[in-house]
Every structure is written in C-alpha cells, then in structure tokens.
Coordinates of C-alpha atoms (C1' of nucleotides) in Angstrom, one line a residue:
Chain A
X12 CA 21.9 102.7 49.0
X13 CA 19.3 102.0 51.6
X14 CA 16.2 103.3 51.2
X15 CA 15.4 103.2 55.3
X16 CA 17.4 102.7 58.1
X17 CA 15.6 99.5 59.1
X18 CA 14.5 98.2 55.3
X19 CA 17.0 96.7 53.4
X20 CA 16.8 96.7 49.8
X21 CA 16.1 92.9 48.8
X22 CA 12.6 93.7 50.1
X23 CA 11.9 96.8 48.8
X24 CA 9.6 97.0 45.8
X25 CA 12.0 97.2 42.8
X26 CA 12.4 100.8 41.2
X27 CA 10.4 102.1 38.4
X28 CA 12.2 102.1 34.9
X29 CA 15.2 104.9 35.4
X30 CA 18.3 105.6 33.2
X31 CA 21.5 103.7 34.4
X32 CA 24.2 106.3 36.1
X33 CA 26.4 106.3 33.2
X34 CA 23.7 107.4 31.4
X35 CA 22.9 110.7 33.0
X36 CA 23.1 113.6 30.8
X37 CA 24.0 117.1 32.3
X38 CA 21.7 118.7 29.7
X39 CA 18.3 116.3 30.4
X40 CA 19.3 117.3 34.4
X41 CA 19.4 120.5 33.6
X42 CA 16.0 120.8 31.7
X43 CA 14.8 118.9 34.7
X44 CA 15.6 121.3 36.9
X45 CA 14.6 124.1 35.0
X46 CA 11.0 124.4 36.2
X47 CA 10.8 126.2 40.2
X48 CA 8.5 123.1 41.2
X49 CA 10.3 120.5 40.5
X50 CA 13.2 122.7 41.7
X51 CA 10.9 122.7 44.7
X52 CA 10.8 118.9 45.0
X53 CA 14.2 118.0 44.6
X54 CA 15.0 120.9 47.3
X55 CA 12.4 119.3 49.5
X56 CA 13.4 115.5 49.5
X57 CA 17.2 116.6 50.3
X58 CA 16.3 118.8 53.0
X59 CA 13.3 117.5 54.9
X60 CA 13.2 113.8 54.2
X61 CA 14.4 111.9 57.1
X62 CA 15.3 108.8 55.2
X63 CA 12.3 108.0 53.8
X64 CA 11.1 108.5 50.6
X65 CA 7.9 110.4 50.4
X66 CA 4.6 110.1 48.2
X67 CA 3.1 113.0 45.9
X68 CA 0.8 113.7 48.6
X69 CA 3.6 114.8 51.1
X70 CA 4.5 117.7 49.5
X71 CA 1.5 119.2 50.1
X72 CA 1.2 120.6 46.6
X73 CA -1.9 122.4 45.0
X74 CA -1.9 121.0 41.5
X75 CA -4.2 118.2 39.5
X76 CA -2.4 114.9 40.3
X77 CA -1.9 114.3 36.6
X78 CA -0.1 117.6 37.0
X79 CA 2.1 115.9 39.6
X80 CA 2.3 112.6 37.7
X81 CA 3.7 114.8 34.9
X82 CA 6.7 116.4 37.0
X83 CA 7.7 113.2 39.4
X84 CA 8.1 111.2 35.6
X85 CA 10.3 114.2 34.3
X86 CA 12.5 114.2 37.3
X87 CA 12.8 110.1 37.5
X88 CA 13.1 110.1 33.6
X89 CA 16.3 112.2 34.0
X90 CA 17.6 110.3 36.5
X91 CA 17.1 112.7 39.6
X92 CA 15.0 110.9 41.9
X93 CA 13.7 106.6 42.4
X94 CA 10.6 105.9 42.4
X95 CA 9.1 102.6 44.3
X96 CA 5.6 101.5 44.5
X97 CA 4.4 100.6 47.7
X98 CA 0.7 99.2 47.3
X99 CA -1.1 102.1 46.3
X100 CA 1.6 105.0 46.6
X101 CA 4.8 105.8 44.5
X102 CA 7.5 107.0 46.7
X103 CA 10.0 109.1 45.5
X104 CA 13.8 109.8 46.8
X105 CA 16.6 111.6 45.2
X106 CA 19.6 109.4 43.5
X107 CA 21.9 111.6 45.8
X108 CA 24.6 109.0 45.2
X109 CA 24.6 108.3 41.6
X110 CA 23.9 112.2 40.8
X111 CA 26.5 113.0 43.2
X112 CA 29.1 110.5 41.6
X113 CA 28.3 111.6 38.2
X114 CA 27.8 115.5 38.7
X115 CA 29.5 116.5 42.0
X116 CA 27.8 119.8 43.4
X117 CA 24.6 120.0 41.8
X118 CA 22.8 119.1 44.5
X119 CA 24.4 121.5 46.4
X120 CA 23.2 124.1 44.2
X121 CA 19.3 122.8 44.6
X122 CA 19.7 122.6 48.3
X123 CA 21.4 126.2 48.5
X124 CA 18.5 127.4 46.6
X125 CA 16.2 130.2 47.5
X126 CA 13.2 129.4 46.8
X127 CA 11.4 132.6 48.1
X128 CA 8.5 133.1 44.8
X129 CA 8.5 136.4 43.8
X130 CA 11.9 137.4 44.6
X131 CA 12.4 139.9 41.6
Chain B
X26 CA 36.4 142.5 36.7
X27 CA 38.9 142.9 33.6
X28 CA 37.8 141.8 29.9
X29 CA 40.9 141.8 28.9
X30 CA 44.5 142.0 30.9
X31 CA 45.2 145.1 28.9
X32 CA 41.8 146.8 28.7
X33 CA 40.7 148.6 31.1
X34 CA 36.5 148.5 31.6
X35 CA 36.0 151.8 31.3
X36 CA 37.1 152.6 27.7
X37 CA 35.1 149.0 26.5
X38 CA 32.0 148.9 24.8
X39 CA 29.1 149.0 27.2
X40 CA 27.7 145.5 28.1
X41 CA 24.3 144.8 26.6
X42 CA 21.5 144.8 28.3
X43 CA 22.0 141.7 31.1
X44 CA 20.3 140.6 34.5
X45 CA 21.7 142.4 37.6
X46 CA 23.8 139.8 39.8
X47 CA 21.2 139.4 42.5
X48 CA 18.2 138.6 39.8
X49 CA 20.1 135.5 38.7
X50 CA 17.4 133.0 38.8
X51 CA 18.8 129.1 39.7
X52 CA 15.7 127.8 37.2
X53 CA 16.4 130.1 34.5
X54 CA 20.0 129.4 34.5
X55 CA 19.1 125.7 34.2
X56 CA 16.9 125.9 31.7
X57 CA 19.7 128.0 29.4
X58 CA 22.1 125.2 30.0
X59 CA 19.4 122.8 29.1
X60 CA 20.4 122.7 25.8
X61 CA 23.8 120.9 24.6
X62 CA 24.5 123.6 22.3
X63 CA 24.3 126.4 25.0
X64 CA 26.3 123.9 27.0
X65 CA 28.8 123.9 24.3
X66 CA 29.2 127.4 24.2
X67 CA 29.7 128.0 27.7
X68 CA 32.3 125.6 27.7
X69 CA 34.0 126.3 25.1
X70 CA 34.4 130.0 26.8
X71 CA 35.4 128.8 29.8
X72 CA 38.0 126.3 29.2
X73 CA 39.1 127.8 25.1
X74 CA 39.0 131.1 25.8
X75 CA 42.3 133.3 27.0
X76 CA 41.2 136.2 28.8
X77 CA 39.9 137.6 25.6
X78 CA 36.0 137.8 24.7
X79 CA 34.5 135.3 21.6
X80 CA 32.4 136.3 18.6
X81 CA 29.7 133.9 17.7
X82 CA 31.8 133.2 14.6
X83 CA 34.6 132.2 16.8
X84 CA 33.1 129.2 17.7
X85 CA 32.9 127.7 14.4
X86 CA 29.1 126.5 14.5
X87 CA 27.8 125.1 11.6
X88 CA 24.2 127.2 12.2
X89 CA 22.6 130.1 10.7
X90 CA 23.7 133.1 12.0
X91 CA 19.8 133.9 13.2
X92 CA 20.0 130.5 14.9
X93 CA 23.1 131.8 16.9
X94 CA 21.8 134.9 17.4
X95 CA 19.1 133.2 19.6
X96 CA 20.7 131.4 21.8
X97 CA 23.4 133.9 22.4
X98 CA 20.6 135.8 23.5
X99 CA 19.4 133.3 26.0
X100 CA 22.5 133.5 27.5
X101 CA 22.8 136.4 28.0
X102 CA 19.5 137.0 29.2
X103 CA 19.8 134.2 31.5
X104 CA 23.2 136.2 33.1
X105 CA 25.1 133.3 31.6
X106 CA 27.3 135.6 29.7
X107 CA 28.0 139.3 29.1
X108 CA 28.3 140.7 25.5
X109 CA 29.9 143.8 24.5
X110 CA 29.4 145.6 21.0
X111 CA 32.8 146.0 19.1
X112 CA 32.2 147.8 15.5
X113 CA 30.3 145.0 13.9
X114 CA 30.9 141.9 16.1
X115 CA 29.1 141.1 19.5
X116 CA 32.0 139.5 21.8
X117 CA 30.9 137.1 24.5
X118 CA 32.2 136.2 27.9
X119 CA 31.1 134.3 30.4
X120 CA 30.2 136.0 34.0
X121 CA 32.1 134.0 36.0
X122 CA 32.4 135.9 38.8
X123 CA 28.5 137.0 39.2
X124 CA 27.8 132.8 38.4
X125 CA 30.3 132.0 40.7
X126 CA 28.9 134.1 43.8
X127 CA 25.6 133.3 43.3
X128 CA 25.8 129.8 42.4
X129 CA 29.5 128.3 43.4
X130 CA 30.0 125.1 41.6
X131 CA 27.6 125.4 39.2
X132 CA 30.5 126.4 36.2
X133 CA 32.7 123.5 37.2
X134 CA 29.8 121.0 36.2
X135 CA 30.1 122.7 32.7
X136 CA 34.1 122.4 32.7
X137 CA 33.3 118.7 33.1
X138 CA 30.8 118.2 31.1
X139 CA 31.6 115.2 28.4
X140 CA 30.7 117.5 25.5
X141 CA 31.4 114.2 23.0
X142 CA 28.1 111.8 23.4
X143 CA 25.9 111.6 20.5
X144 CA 25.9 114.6 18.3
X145 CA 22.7 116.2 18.3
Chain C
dC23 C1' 32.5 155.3 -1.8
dG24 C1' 30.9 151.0 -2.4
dG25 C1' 31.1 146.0 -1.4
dG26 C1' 31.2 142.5 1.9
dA27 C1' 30.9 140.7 6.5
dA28 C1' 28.8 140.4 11.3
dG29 C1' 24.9 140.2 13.3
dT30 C1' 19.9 141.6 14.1
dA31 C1' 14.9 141.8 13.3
dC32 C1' 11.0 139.7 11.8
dG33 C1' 8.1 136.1 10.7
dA34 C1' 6.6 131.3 9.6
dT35 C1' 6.7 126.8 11.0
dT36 C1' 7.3 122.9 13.8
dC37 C1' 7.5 120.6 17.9
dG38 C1' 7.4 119.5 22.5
dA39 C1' 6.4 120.8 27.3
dG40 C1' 3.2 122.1 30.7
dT41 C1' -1.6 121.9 32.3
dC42 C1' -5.5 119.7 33.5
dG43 C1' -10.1 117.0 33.1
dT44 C1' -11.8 112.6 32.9
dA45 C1' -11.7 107.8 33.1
dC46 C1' -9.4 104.0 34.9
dT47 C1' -6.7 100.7 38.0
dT48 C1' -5.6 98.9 42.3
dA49 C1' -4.9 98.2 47.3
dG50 C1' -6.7 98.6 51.7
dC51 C1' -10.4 98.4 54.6
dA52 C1' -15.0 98.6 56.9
Chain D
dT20 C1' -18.4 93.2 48.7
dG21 C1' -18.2 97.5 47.6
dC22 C1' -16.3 102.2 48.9
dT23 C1' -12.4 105.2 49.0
dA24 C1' -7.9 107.0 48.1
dA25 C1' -3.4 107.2 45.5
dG26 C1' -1.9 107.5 41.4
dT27 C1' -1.8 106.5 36.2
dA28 C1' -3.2 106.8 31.3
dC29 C1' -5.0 109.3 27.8
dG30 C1' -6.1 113.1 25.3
dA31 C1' -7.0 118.0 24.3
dC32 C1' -5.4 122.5 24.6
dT33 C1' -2.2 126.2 24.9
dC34 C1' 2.0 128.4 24.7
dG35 C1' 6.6 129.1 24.1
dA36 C1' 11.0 127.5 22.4
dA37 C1' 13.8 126.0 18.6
dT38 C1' 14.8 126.4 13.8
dC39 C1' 15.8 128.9 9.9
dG40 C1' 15.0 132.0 5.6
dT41 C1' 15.0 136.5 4.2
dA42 C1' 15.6 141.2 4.5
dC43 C1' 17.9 144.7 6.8
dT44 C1' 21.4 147.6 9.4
dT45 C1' 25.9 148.9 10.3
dC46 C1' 30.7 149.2 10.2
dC47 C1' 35.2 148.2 8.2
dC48 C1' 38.3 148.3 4.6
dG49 C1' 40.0 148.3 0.1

DNA sequence: CGGGAAGTACGATTCGAGTCGTACTTAGCA
DNA sequence: TGCTAAGTACGACTCGAATCGTACTTCCCG
C-alpha cells in the first residue's frame, strides 16, 4: 500500500481517476498489455523501481510525450498502474496488489518476459 | 502430445499453418485474448472440452460464420490454438502445452476468468 | 449424383487505437 | 517576473481490426 518506505499515504497526492479492483476486466488488461511498450513499462516498474514510482521521463523512452501521455492513460485506465501528481510530474507504479489479488500470475508473466526486439 | 486418447498423431489431419513454439510472442498472445469472445473460446476449450477437439459450430455462437472464421484465425495465428482439417469441419484445440512452457500461468487466468459480466 | 452443410475468401464498411504536432497549463526557480 | 521543464489537451491522420454479407469450395450422405 505504501507508495515509499518513508511516505505514508495520507500525504501523498491522491491518485488520478482509476477503476476500483472489482472492476478490473481480464480482457481491458489484456489489450493493455498487448502493445511491447507498454509491455515494456509495466516490465520496467516491477523490476527496476526500488519503491518509488517513476515519471515518464525515467524510462528513458524516445517517443513524442503526447505519445507517452497516450500509453501511461491506457495502462492506468485498465487498472495496471497509479498514477499521482507531484507538482509538475505524474508518477506512475504498478497496482501489484490489486492486480495480483484479482489476476494472480500475470505479473509474473510481464516480469518473465523477454523483451529482446527482434527476436523472430 | 495426443488429440485424442485414441488417435494417434500421425494418422490426424495435418495442423494448419501455426507459429512454431519459440515464436510465441507474450504481446501477440495478449492482444488475441483481448477480446471477450476469443476469451470465451479459449475457455470454453479448456475447461468444456474432453480430450476431443471443437468445431466452431460446437460452441454455439450466435455469429456469422465469416465472423467466426476470423477470430478462429487469430487464434491460431497467435499459437493460441491448433486446428486440424477433418472432411469439411476445422477442429480446434487449444496448445496447452506449447502456452504452458512458454508462458506458465498464463491459461489458468483464462480458467478463472468470470466469463458472466455484461454481455457484449 | 445432387443437395445441404461447414467453413473460407473476398470485399465493403465502420470504428477505434496508435502516432504525433502544436498549443497550453503549471510548478519551480533564478 | 519571467523562463524552463513536465506533462496534458486537442485534433488530424493513418492503419488495422472487427463486423458481416455474399459468393464460393468442398465434402458427406441420402
């Protein structure tokens, strides 16, 4: 539930609008994950956040930010990551716990992964 | 390996043209199973079927048959399921065993899935 | 041998997702 | 106070997916 080790959560911005748990829908998940970057950014906040939440700029992606905008709404939209705004910057973590609850082992999948590109 | 307990492989129908194990592609699958209707039809195989392969009409859709024939086709082309050619009908199964390997767990979210939310 | 059934092939249409440019908003800061 | 950076909002464009009708092929079976 924390969002850092040393923040708790009645001082964190609140979250942008996101579906409720019980209303995550295996098929809206799945077309969220259907696309390699977003694939990509789930992959990466699981496996190299160290309990923070990140901004579009950490990902170090080479896209348009409206490009970006587009993606981070798709995955928060289907209930895969929170988003909070801190000043300026939206940072983004995955909903480990209420994905986890709802669809056990499907972040396993995205974490096992292999995102090589052009793997044939 | 089998089709069916009583059938060996070699005297079945060859499998239609289908993605070789290792070009299974995590995204690809996703996107197939973004779809409640593809969802519904993998399940259906996996938790209505008794070690015997389905024909489109076996699952009772109330589609045109062109309709079906597309997204059977996405399935299989996404290495969801395999389809052999018997006479006039086109039997399904799903490839459990390729899905499994390459992505373990990933069938076990469809078992779960709550097919019965809001008819689409 | 001919009718019917299973399913495909093809094409038209619609619709939404992805992409990105541009303009805008806002917070921090020198 | 005004610049800059992070990100959004909006709109245009493209492209592919979904849908379905119609025509066609092929096999089985009476």
């Amino acid at each position: 539930m924390a969002c850092s080790p040393s923040t708790p959560d009645d001082i964190l911005p609140p979250p942008l609008p996101e579906p409720a748990p019980e209303d995550l829908r295996l098929d809206v998940i799945m077309g969220a994950l259907a696309d390699p970057l977003r694939l990509t950014i789930i992959r990466k906040l699981l496996l190299e956040s160290e309990a923070y939440d990140h901004t579009c700029g950490w990902f170090g992606f080479d896209r348009p930010k409206s490009s970006l905008t587009h993606h981070f709404k798709a995955l928060r939209e289907a209930g895969l990551i929170r988003q909070r705004q801190y000043g300026l910057e939206r940072r983004s973590r995955v909903r480990t716990e209420d994905v986890d609850e709802r669809f056990p082992g499907l972040l396993d999948l995205v974490r096992a992964w292999d995102a090589s590109p052009t793997r044939r």
